[in-house]
Amino acid sequence: MMQTFFPLRLGAVVLSAVLAGCSMAPVYERPEAPIPGQWNQADTAAQSGASAAATLDWQSFVTDEPLRQLIALALDNNRDLRQAVLNIEAARAQYRIERADRLPGINAQGTGTRQRVPGDLSSTGSAGVQSSYQAGIGLTAFEIDLFGRVRSLSDAALQEYLATEETAHSTRISLVAEVIQAYLARDSAQRRLLVTQQTLDTRLASLELIVKRRQAGTATALDYQEALGLTEQARAERERMDREVRQAGNALGLLVGVNDLSPYLPQRLAEAPVLLQDIAAGAPSDLLERRPDILAAEHQLRSRNASIGAARAAFFPSISLTGLFGSSSADLSNLFDGGQRAWSFTPQITLPIFAGGRNMANLDLATVRKDIAVAQYEKTIQTAFKEVSDALAATDTLRREEASRRALAESSLEAMRLSEARYRGGVDSHLRYLDAQRSAFTDQLSYIEVSTQRQVALATLFKALGGGWPGVQPVAQ
């Protein structure tokens, strides 16, 4: 009866001890965010009718269909994102390992021993060979977590896993933003290449006119050299723009991760903006709930907080259980015969008395690591606030600068047209016409660059806000 009752009693003792376990980790309290409660009023004054970032996904933010396809391809093929997803799997496996230590491990065990015993050690007084065989179900060194050491380690591993998940989410957001920025960079290079080619055509026509006038004796050699210099300048600029288009395409291809990008690239330049033009920032406190890097930093802080509990528990006694229920025999052939049932139960308690200051040092280390995590968490919040503030300032000022640059480019083109007409009519000098050409070319390029910078700033703002990306899903495994 004792043999039958023992496994049930042992299981009840283990279960009640596990349920009685507690955690000695400090009660977690989120540190106060070291940022103002509102954005700069000048940066947010123009956002009254803007769409809130928290209600948008990237498909709604991106209004250009070819760009949407490229982003979807990148989410499926980008190698950096694939590594981030695999890091999640590794962290999940590590958490499962730590969590498994909170439950007893039941194993099937079998042992056999044969030894020669000299006569003076034998109970019979004569030397001989003794045998012992044992088989059964065993519990090996299971720690009863009375003071929460194992639980704290499991909680720390869980928070590490959650932090890795948020880091991967941040990688997805960054990838979407990088694809948008690379697409915009290529689009800008294409537009500047088009303007440069048009300028080169205009200057070639102007050079041809100078040649004819020189033959007629109405243009000087200086006029010819100036026109030739501007033509070669435009030709050199065309090659530089062509190089930038190719390199921007290579950068986009690396992000998307496909062998041939040409089937997915648009055949003509977009006539409308590729992104939603107005985004509301919300309150700075919203960053704490939306930014994946802030969430990851907080999970790291929670992990360090749980590690303090494990370090504190090391000062208290630890109890482990080892047991076996099965059969034993001196003869292997009789091991599973009737009457050979056997059990053993070996509880062990360990009370730390002297460890050379190891436990105290481990507690100090865990506390310092938590303080470091607090500083990292606060720095992450401050960095996020700065990034959003910078992006708000950029989108606000670039919007007005873009309007001024557009008006300036249109004015320069009209001035060049008028200057050309006056030069052909003999009213103005060739030098003034050349200056008008230079100004028109420079102002057109400046307008394209500022327009691109504004679109990039919008993508940066959407990324910096950290919310509104529900359309970004994990890569399929």
PDB file of N, CA and C in Angstrom, residues 9-65:
ATOM      1  N   ARG A   9       1.315  10.876  -3.500  1.00  0.00           N
ATOM      2  CA  ARG A   9       1.677  11.814  -2.432  1.00  0.00           C
ATOM      3  C   ARG A   9       2.801  12.741  -2.890  1.00  0.00           C
ATOM      4  N   LEU A  10       3.766  12.152  -3.593  1.00  0.00           N
ATOM      5  CA  LEU A  10       4.884  12.954  -4.086  1.00  0.00           C
ATOM      6  C   LEU A  10       4.381  14.017  -5.062  1.00  0.00           C
ATOM      7  N   GLY A  11       3.457  13.632  -5.978  1.00  0.00           N
ATOM      8  CA  GLY A  11       2.929  14.600  -6.938  1.00  0.00           C
ATOM      9  C   GLY A  11       2.181  15.725  -6.245  1.00  0.00           C
ATOM     10  N   ALA A  12       1.400  15.397  -5.194  1.00  0.00           N
ATOM     11  CA  ALA A  12       0.661  16.425  -4.473  1.00  0.00           C
ATOM     12  C   ALA A  12       1.603  17.401  -3.773  1.00  0.00           C
ATOM     13  N   VAL A  13       2.680  16.852  -3.182  1.00  0.00           N
ATOM     14  CA  VAL A  13       3.651  17.719  -2.501  1.00  0.00           C
ATOM     15  C   VAL A  13       4.312  18.667  -3.494  1.00  0.00           C
ATOM     16  N   VAL A  14       4.730  18.123  -4.632  1.00  0.00           N
ATOM     17  CA  VAL A  14       5.395  18.951  -5.642  1.00  0.00           C
ATOM     18  C   VAL A  14       4.462  20.038  -6.163  1.00  0.00           C
ATOM     19  N   LEU A  15       3.199  19.655  -6.474  1.00  0.00           N
ATOM     20  CA  LEU A  15       2.257  20.610  -7.020  1.00  0.00           C
ATOM     21  C   LEU A  15       1.955  21.732  -6.032  1.00  0.00           C
ATOM     22  N   SER A  16       1.731  21.381  -4.774  1.00  0.00           N
ATOM     23  CA  SER A  16       1.426  22.415  -3.787  1.00  0.00           C
ATOM     24  C   SER A  16       2.607  23.335  -3.556  1.00  0.00           C
ATOM     25  N   ALA A  17       3.822  22.786  -3.614  1.00  0.00           N
ATOM     26  CA  ALA A  17       5.010  23.610  -3.425  1.00  0.00           C
ATOM     27  C   ALA A  17       5.197  24.583  -4.584  1.00  0.00           C
ATOM     28  N   VAL A  18       4.943  24.083  -5.805  1.00  0.00           N
ATOM     29  CA  VAL A  18       5.089  24.957  -6.979  1.00  0.00           C
ATOM     30  C   VAL A  18       4.071  26.083  -6.934  1.00  0.00           C
ATOM     31  N   LEU A  19       2.818  25.746  -6.586  1.00  0.00           N
ATOM     32  CA  LEU A  19       1.776  26.761  -6.533  1.00  0.00           C
ATOM     33  C   LEU A  19       2.036  27.776  -5.439  1.00  0.00           C
ATOM     34  N   ALA A  20       2.738  27.370  -4.392  1.00  0.00           N
ATOM     35  CA  ALA A  20       3.038  28.281  -3.293  1.00  0.00           C
ATOM     36  C   ALA A  20       4.194  29.204  -3.608  1.00  0.00           C
ATOM     37  N   GLY A  21       4.926  28.943  -4.718  1.00  0.00           N
ATOM     38  CA  GLY A  21       6.093  29.742  -5.064  1.00  0.00           C
ATOM     39  C   GLY A  21       5.718  31.191  -5.309  1.00  0.00           C
ATOM     40  N   CYS A  22       6.597  32.097  -4.960  1.00  0.00           N
ATOM     41  CA  CYS A  22       6.354  33.518  -5.129  1.00  0.00           C
ATOM     42  C   CYS A  22       7.552  34.141  -5.809  1.00  0.00           C
ATOM     43  N   SER A  23       7.380  35.370  -6.287  1.00  0.00           N
ATOM     44  CA  SER A  23       8.466  36.089  -6.932  1.00  0.00           C
ATOM     45  C   SER A  23       9.000  37.149  -5.986  1.00  0.00           C
ATOM     46  N   MET A  24      10.321  37.287  -5.958  1.00  0.00           N
ATOM     47  CA  MET A  24      10.952  38.295  -5.113  1.00  0.00           C
ATOM     48  C   MET A  24      11.423  39.477  -5.942  1.00  0.00           C
ATOM     49  N   ALA A  25      10.963  39.561  -7.179  1.00  0.00           N
ATOM     50  CA  ALA A  25      11.323  40.694  -8.024  1.00  0.00           C
ATOM     51  C   ALA A  25      10.605  41.944  -7.538  1.00  0.00           C
ATOM     52  N   PRO A  26      11.228  43.114  -7.673  1.00  0.00           N
ATOM     53  CA  PRO A  26      10.555  44.361  -7.282  1.00  0.00           C
ATOM     54  C   PRO A  26       9.301  44.573  -8.114  1.00  0.00           C
ATOM     55  N   VAL A  27       8.325  45.243  -7.551  1.00  0.00           N
ATOM     56  CA  VAL A  27       7.112  45.592  -8.290  1.00  0.00           C
ATOM     57  C   VAL A  27       7.498  46.561  -9.407  1.00  0.00           C
ATOM     58  N   TYR A  28       7.138  46.202 -10.630  1.00  0.00           N
ATOM     59  CA  TYR A  28       7.564  47.033 -11.765  1.00  0.00           C
ATOM     60  C   TYR A  28       6.727  48.299 -11.838  1.00  0.00           C
ATOM     61  N   GLU A  29       7.408  49.420 -12.036  1.00  0.00           N
ATOM     62  CA  GLU A  29       6.762  50.697 -12.260  1.00  0.00           C
ATOM     63  C   GLU A  29       7.423  51.356 -13.465  1.00  0.00           C
ATOM     64  N   ARG A  30       6.619  51.731 -14.434  1.00  0.00           N
ATOM     65  CA  ARG A  30       7.169  52.366 -15.638  1.00  0.00           C
ATOM     66  C   ARG A  30       7.758  53.729 -15.277  1.00  0.00           C
ATOM     67  N   PRO A  31       9.014  53.972 -15.646  1.00  0.00           N
ATOM     68  CA  PRO A  31       9.612  55.286 -15.366  1.00  0.00           C
ATOM     69  C   PRO A  31       8.841  56.393 -16.079  1.00  0.00           C
ATOM     70  N   GLU A  32       8.835  57.557 -15.468  1.00  0.00           N
ATOM     71  CA  GLU A  32       8.154  58.699 -16.066  1.00  0.00           C
ATOM     72  C   GLU A  32       8.875  59.122 -17.336  1.00  0.00           C
ATOM     73  N   ALA A  33       8.121  59.410 -18.378  1.00  0.00           N
ATOM     74  CA  ALA A  33       8.709  59.781 -19.661  1.00  0.00           C
ATOM     75  C   ALA A  33       9.368  61.155 -19.558  1.00  0.00           C
ATOM     76  N   PRO A  34      10.668  61.245 -19.868  1.00  0.00           N
ATOM     77  CA  PRO A  34      11.390  62.525 -19.728  1.00  0.00           C
ATOM     78  C   PRO A  34      11.220  63.422 -20.960  1.00  0.00           C
ATOM     79  N   ILE A  35       9.962  63.680 -21.359  1.00  0.00           N
ATOM     80  CA  ILE A  35       9.693  64.505 -22.541  1.00  0.00           C
ATOM     81  C   ILE A  35       8.529  65.435 -22.224  1.00  0.00           C
ATOM     82  N   PRO A  36       8.427  66.555 -22.955  1.00  0.00           N
ATOM     83  CA  PRO A  36       7.281  67.457 -22.753  1.00  0.00           C
ATOM     84  C   PRO A  36       5.965  66.770 -23.110  1.00  0.00           C
ATOM     85  N   GLY A  37       4.890  67.388 -22.628  1.00  0.00           N
ATOM     86  CA  GLY A  37       3.571  66.813 -22.888  1.00  0.00           C
ATOM     87  C   GLY A  37       3.015  67.146 -24.253  1.00  0.00           C
ATOM     88  N   GLN A  38       3.590  68.149 -24.927  1.00  0.00           N
ATOM     89  CA  GLN A  38       3.089  68.568 -26.231  1.00  0.00           C
ATOM     90  C   GLN A  38       4.253  68.821 -27.179  1.00  0.00           C
ATOM     91  N   TRP A  39       3.959  68.723 -28.500  1.00  0.00           N
ATOM     92  CA  TRP A  39       4.954  69.091 -29.498  1.00  0.00           C
ATOM     93  C   TRP A  39       5.040  70.614 -29.592  1.00  0.00           C
ATOM     94  N   ASN A  40       6.069  71.065 -30.266  1.00  0.00           N
ATOM     95  CA  ASN A  40       6.197  72.488 -30.536  1.00  0.00           C
ATOM     96  C   ASN A  40       4.980  72.968 -31.318  1.00  0.00           C
ATOM     97  N   GLN A  41       4.330  74.026 -30.826  1.00  0.00           N
ATOM     98  CA  GLN A  41       3.096  74.502 -31.450  1.00  0.00           C
ATOM     99  C   GLN A  41       3.318  74.897 -32.908  1.00  0.00           C
ATOM    100  N   ALA A  42       4.505  75.436 -33.213  1.00  0.00           N
ATOM    101  CA  ALA A  42       4.781  75.856 -34.592  1.00  0.00           C
ATOM    102  C   ALA A  42       4.844  74.661 -35.536  1.00  0.00           C
ATOM    103  N   ASP A  43       5.259  73.488 -35.001  1.00  0.00           N
ATOM    104  CA  ASP A  43       5.386  72.303 -35.846  1.00  0.00           C
ATOM    105  C   ASP A  43       4.044  71.637 -36.114  1.00  0.00           C
ATOM    106  N   THR A  44       3.077  71.842 -35.223  1.00  0.00           N
ATOM    107  CA  THR A  44       1.797  71.133 -35.331  1.00  0.00           C
ATOM    108  C   THR A  44       0.650  72.044 -35.734  1.00  0.00           C
ATOM    109  N   ALA A  45       0.933  73.305 -36.019  1.00  0.00           N
ATOM    110  CA  ALA A  45      -0.141  74.260 -36.308  1.00  0.00           C
ATOM    111  C   ALA A  45      -0.899  73.898 -37.577  1.00  0.00           C
ATOM    112  N   ALA A  46      -0.223  73.268 -38.528  1.00  0.00           N
ATOM    113  CA  ALA A  46      -0.844  73.004 -39.829  1.00  0.00           C
ATOM    114  C   ALA A  46      -1.438  71.611 -39.941  1.00  0.00           C
ATOM    115  N   GLN A  47      -1.667  70.909 -38.822  1.00  0.00           N
ATOM    116  CA  GLN A  47      -2.096  69.519 -38.883  1.00  0.00           C
ATOM    117  C   GLN A  47      -3.540  69.319 -38.452  1.00  0.00           C
ATOM    118  N   SER A  48      -4.333  70.376 -38.401  1.00  0.00           N
ATOM    119  CA  SER A  48      -5.692  70.234 -37.884  1.00  0.00           C
ATOM    120  C   SER A  48      -6.519  69.260 -38.708  1.00  0.00           C
ATOM    121  N   GLY A  49      -6.313  69.230 -40.021  1.00  0.00           N
ATOM    122  CA  GLY A  49      -7.084  68.330 -40.872  1.00  0.00           C
ATOM    123  C   GLY A  49      -6.327  67.110 -41.308  1.00  0.00           C
ATOM    124  N   ALA A  50      -5.215  66.803 -40.660  1.00  0.00           N
ATOM    125  CA  ALA A  50      -4.376  65.690 -41.089  1.00  0.00           C
ATOM    126  C   ALA A  50      -4.923  64.372 -40.576  1.00  0.00           C
ATOM    127  N   SER A  51      -4.506  63.298 -41.226  1.00  0.00           N
ATOM    128  CA  SER A  51      -4.907  61.948 -40.804  1.00  0.00           C
ATOM    129  C   SER A  51      -4.022  61.495 -39.658  1.00  0.00           C
ATOM    130  N   ALA A  52      -4.618  60.910 -38.622  1.00  0.00           N
ATOM    131  CA  ALA A  52      -3.856  60.447 -37.475  1.00  0.00           C
ATOM    132  C   ALA A  52      -3.028  59.225 -37.858  1.00  0.00           C
ATOM    133  N   ALA A  53      -1.766  59.215 -37.435  1.00  0.00           N
ATOM    134  CA  ALA A  53      -0.877  58.105 -37.794  1.00  0.00           C
ATOM    135  C   ALA A  53      -1.364  56.789 -37.214  1.00  0.00           C
ATOM    136  N   ALA A  54      -2.005  56.846 -36.040  1.00  0.00           N
ATOM    137  CA  ALA A  54      -2.440  55.609 -35.393  1.00  0.00           C
ATOM    138  C   ALA A  54      -3.550  54.900 -36.164  1.00  0.00           C
ATOM    139  N   THR A  55      -4.244  55.625 -37.037  1.00  0.00           N
ATOM    140  CA  THR A  55      -5.360  55.020 -37.773  1.00  0.00           C
ATOM    141  C   THR A  55      -4.963  54.613 -39.183  1.00  0.00           C
ATOM    142  N   LEU A  56      -3.704  54.769 -39.563  1.00  0.00           N
ATOM    143  CA  LEU A  56      -3.252  54.471 -40.914  1.00  0.00           C
ATOM    144  C   LEU A  56      -2.364  53.232 -40.914  1.00  0.00           C
ATOM    145  N   ASP A  57      -2.474  52.438 -41.969  1.00  0.00           N
ATOM    146  CA  ASP A  57      -1.464  51.426 -42.218  1.00  0.00           C
ATOM    147  C   ASP A  57      -0.632  51.894 -43.403  1.00  0.00           C
ATOM    148  N   TRP A  58       0.440  51.151 -43.722  1.00  0.00           N
ATOM    149  CA  TRP A  58       1.322  51.660 -44.767  1.00  0.00           C
ATOM    150  C   TRP A  58       0.658  51.635 -46.140  1.00  0.00           C
ATOM    151  N   GLN A  59      -0.306  50.724 -46.334  1.00  0.00           N
ATOM    152  CA  GLN A  59      -1.003  50.722 -47.623  1.00  0.00           C
ATOM    153  C   GLN A  59      -1.826  51.986 -47.822  1.00  0.00           C
ATOM    154  N   SER A  60      -2.370  52.545 -46.727  1.00  0.00           N
ATOM    155  CA  SER A  60      -3.116  53.792 -46.836  1.00  0.00           C
ATOM    156  C   SER A  60      -2.178  54.986 -46.973  1.00  0.00           C
ATOM    157  N   PHE A  61      -1.032  54.900 -46.329  1.00  0.00           N
ATOM    158  CA  PHE A  61      -0.065  55.998 -46.395  1.00  0.00           C
ATOM    159  C   PHE A  61       0.559  56.100 -47.788  1.00  0.00           C
ATOM    160  N   VAL A  62       0.840  54.945 -48.396  1.00  0.00           N
ATOM    161  CA  VAL A  62       1.429  54.921 -49.740  1.00  0.00           C
ATOM    162  C   VAL A  62       0.303  54.921 -50.761  1.00  0.00           C
ATOM    163  N   THR A  63       0.257  55.934 -51.587  1.00  0.00           N
ATOM    164  CA  THR A  63      -0.822  56.065 -52.571  1.00  0.00           C
ATOM    165  C   THR A  63      -0.405  55.625 -53.966  1.00  0.00           C
ATOM    166  N   ASP A  64       0.842  55.243 -54.158  1.00  0.00           N
ATOM    167  CA  ASP A  64       1.357  54.851 -55.466  1.00  0.00           C
ATOM    168  C   ASP A  64       1.388  53.324 -55.557  1.00  0.00           C
ATOM    169  N   GLU A  65       0.695  52.746 -56.537  1.00  0.00           N
ATOM    170  CA  GLU A  65       0.580  51.294 -56.629  1.00  0.00           C
ATOM    171  C   GLU A  65       1.907  50.599 -56.893  1.00  0.00           C
TER     172      GLU A  65
END
